[in-house]
PDB file of C-alpha atoms in Angstrom:
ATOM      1  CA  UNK K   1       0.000   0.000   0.000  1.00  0.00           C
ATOM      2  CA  UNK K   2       1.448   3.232  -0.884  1.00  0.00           C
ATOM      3  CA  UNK K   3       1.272   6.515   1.494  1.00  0.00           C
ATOM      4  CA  UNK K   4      -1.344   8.850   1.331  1.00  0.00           C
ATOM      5  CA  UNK K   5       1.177  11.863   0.377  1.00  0.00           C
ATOM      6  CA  UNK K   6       2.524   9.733  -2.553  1.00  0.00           C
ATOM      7  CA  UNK K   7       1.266   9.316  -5.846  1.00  0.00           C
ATOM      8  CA  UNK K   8       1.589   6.063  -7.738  1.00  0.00           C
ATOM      9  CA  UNK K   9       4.835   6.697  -9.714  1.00  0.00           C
ATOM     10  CA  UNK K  10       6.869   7.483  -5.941  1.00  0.00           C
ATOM     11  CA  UNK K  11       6.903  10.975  -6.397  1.00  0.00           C
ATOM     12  CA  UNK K  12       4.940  13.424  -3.855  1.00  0.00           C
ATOM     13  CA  UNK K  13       1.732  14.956  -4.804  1.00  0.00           C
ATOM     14  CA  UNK K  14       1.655  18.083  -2.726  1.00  0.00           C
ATOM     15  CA  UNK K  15       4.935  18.833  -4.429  1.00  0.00           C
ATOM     16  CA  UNK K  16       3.841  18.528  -7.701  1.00  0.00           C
ATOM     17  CA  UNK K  17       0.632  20.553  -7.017  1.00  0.00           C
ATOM     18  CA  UNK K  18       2.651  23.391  -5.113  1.00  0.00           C
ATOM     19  CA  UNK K  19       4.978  23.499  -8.016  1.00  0.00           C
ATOM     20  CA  UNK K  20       2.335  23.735 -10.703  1.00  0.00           C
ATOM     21  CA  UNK K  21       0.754  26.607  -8.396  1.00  0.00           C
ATOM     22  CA  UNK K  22       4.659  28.426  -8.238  1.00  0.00           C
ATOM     23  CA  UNK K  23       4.750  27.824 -12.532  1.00  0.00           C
ATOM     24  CA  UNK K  24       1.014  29.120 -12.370  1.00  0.00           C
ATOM     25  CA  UNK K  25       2.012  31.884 -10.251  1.00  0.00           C
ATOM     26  CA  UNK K  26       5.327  32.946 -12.074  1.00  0.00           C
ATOM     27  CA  UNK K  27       3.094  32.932 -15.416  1.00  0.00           C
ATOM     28  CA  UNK K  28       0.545  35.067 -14.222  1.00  0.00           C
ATOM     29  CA  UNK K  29       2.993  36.864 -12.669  1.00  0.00           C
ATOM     30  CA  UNK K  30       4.899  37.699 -16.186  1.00  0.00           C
ATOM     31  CA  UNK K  31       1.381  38.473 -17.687  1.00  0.00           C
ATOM     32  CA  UNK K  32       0.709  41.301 -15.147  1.00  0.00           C
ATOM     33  CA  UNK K  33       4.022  42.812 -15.576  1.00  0.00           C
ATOM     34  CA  UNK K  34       3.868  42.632 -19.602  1.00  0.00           C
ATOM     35  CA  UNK K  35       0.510  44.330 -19.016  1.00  0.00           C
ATOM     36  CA  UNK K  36       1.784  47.196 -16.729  1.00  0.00           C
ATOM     37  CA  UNK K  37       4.678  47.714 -19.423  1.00  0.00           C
ATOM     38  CA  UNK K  38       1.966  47.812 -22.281  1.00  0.00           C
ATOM     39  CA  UNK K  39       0.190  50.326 -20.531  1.00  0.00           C
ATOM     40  CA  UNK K  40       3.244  52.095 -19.573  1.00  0.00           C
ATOM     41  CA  UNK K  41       3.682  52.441 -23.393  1.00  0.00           C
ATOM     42  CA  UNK K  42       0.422  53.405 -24.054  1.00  0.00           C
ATOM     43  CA  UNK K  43       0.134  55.945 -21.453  1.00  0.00           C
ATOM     44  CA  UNK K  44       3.472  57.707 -22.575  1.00  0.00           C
ATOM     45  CA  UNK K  45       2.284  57.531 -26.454  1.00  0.00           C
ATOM     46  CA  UNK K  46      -0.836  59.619 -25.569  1.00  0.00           C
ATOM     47  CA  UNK K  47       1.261  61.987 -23.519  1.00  0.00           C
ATOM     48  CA  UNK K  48       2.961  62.534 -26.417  1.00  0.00           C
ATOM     49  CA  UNK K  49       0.299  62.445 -28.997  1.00  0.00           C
ATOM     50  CA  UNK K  50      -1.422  65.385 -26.273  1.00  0.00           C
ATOM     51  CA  UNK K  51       1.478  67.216 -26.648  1.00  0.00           C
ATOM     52  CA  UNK K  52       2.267  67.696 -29.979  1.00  0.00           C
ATOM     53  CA  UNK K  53      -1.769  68.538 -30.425  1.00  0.00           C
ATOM     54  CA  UNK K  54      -1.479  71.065 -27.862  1.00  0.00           C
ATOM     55  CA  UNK K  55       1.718  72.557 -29.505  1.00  0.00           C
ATOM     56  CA  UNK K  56       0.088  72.576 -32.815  1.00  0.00           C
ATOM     57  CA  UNK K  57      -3.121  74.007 -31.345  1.00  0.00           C
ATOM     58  CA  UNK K  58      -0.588  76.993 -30.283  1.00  0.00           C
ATOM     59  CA  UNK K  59       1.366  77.147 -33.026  1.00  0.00           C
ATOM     60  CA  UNK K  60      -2.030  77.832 -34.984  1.00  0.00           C
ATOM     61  CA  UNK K  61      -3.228  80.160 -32.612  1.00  0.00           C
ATOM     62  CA  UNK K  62      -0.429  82.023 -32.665  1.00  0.00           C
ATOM     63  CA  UNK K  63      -0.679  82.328 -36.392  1.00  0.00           C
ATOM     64  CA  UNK K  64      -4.010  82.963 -36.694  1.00  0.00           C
ATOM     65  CA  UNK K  65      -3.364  86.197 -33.934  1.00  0.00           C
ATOM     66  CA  UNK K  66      -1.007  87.607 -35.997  1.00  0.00           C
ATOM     67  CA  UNK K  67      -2.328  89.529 -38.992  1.00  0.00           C
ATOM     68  CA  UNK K  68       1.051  89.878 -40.670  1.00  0.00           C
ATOM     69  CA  UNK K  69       1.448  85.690 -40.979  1.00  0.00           C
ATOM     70  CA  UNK K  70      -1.846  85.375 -43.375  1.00  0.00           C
ATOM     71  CA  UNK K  71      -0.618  85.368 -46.331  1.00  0.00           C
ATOM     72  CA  UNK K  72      -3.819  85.059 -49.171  1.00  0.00           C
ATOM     73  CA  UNK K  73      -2.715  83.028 -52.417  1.00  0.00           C
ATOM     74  CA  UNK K  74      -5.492  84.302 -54.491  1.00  0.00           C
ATOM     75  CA  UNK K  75      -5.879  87.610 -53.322  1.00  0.00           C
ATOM     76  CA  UNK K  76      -7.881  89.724 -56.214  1.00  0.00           C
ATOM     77  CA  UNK K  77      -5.885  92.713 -54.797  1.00  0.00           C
ATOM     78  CA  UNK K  78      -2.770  94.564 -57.256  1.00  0.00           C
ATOM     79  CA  UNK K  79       0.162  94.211 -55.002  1.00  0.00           C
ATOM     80  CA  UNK K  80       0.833  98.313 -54.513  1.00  0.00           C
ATOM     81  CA  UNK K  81       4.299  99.808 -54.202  1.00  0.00           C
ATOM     82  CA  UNK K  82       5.155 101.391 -51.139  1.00  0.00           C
ATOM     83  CA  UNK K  83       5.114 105.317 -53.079  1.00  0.00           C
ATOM     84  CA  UNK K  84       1.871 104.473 -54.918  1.00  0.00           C
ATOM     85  CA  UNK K  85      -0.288 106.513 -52.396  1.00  0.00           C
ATOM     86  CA  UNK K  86       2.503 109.363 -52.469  1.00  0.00           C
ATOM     87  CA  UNK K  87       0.527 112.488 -53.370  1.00  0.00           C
ATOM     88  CA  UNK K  88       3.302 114.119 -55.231  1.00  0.00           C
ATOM     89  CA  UNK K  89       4.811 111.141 -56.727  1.00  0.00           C
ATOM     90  CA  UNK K  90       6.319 111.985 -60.910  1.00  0.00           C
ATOM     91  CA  UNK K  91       6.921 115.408 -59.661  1.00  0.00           C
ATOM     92  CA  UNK K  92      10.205 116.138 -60.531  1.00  0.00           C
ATOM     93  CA  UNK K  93       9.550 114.280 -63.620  1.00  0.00           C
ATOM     94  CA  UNK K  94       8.475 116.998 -65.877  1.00  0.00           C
ATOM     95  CA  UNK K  95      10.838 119.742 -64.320  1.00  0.00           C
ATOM     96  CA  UNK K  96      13.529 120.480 -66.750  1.00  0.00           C
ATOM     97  CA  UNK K  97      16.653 119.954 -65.269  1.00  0.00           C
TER      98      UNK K  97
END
């Protein structure tokens, strides 16, 4: 008659039961920390991705604010030179010299 801790190839049950509950353990125990570096990962991408929306949301703020930035690619307007509103502009021209 074998003992009650044994099992029928010699070797002792509780053993093999607490070491399927330490591989069980160290597995689950792997799982959790892949999961906490996943997240980890996650959580730092949407930092990121947060970021660079919240510089570009100042960027184009800050372009938007400033009148001199727009720049209009089909403006109907004749670029002027800077004398073209000169009220005595071609003076001189018809003075003899």
């Amino acid at each position: 008659d074998a003992d009650e801790g044994e099992s029928e190839d010699g070797f002792d049950s509780s053993s093999d039961e607490s070491d399927d509950e330490d591989d069980d353990e160290m597995e689950l125990q792997a799982e959790l920390a892949r999961i906490k570096e996943e997240r980890e990962i996650a959580q730092a991408k949407k930092l990121q991705e947060d970021e660079e929306l919240e510089q570009r949301a100042s960027r184009e703020s800050a372009m938007k604010g400033n009148p001199l930035a727009h720049i209009e690619e089909n403006s109907s307007k004749i670029k002027r030179r800077w004398n073209d509103d000169v009220v005595f502009r071609n003076q001189a021209r018809d003075e003899p010299e």
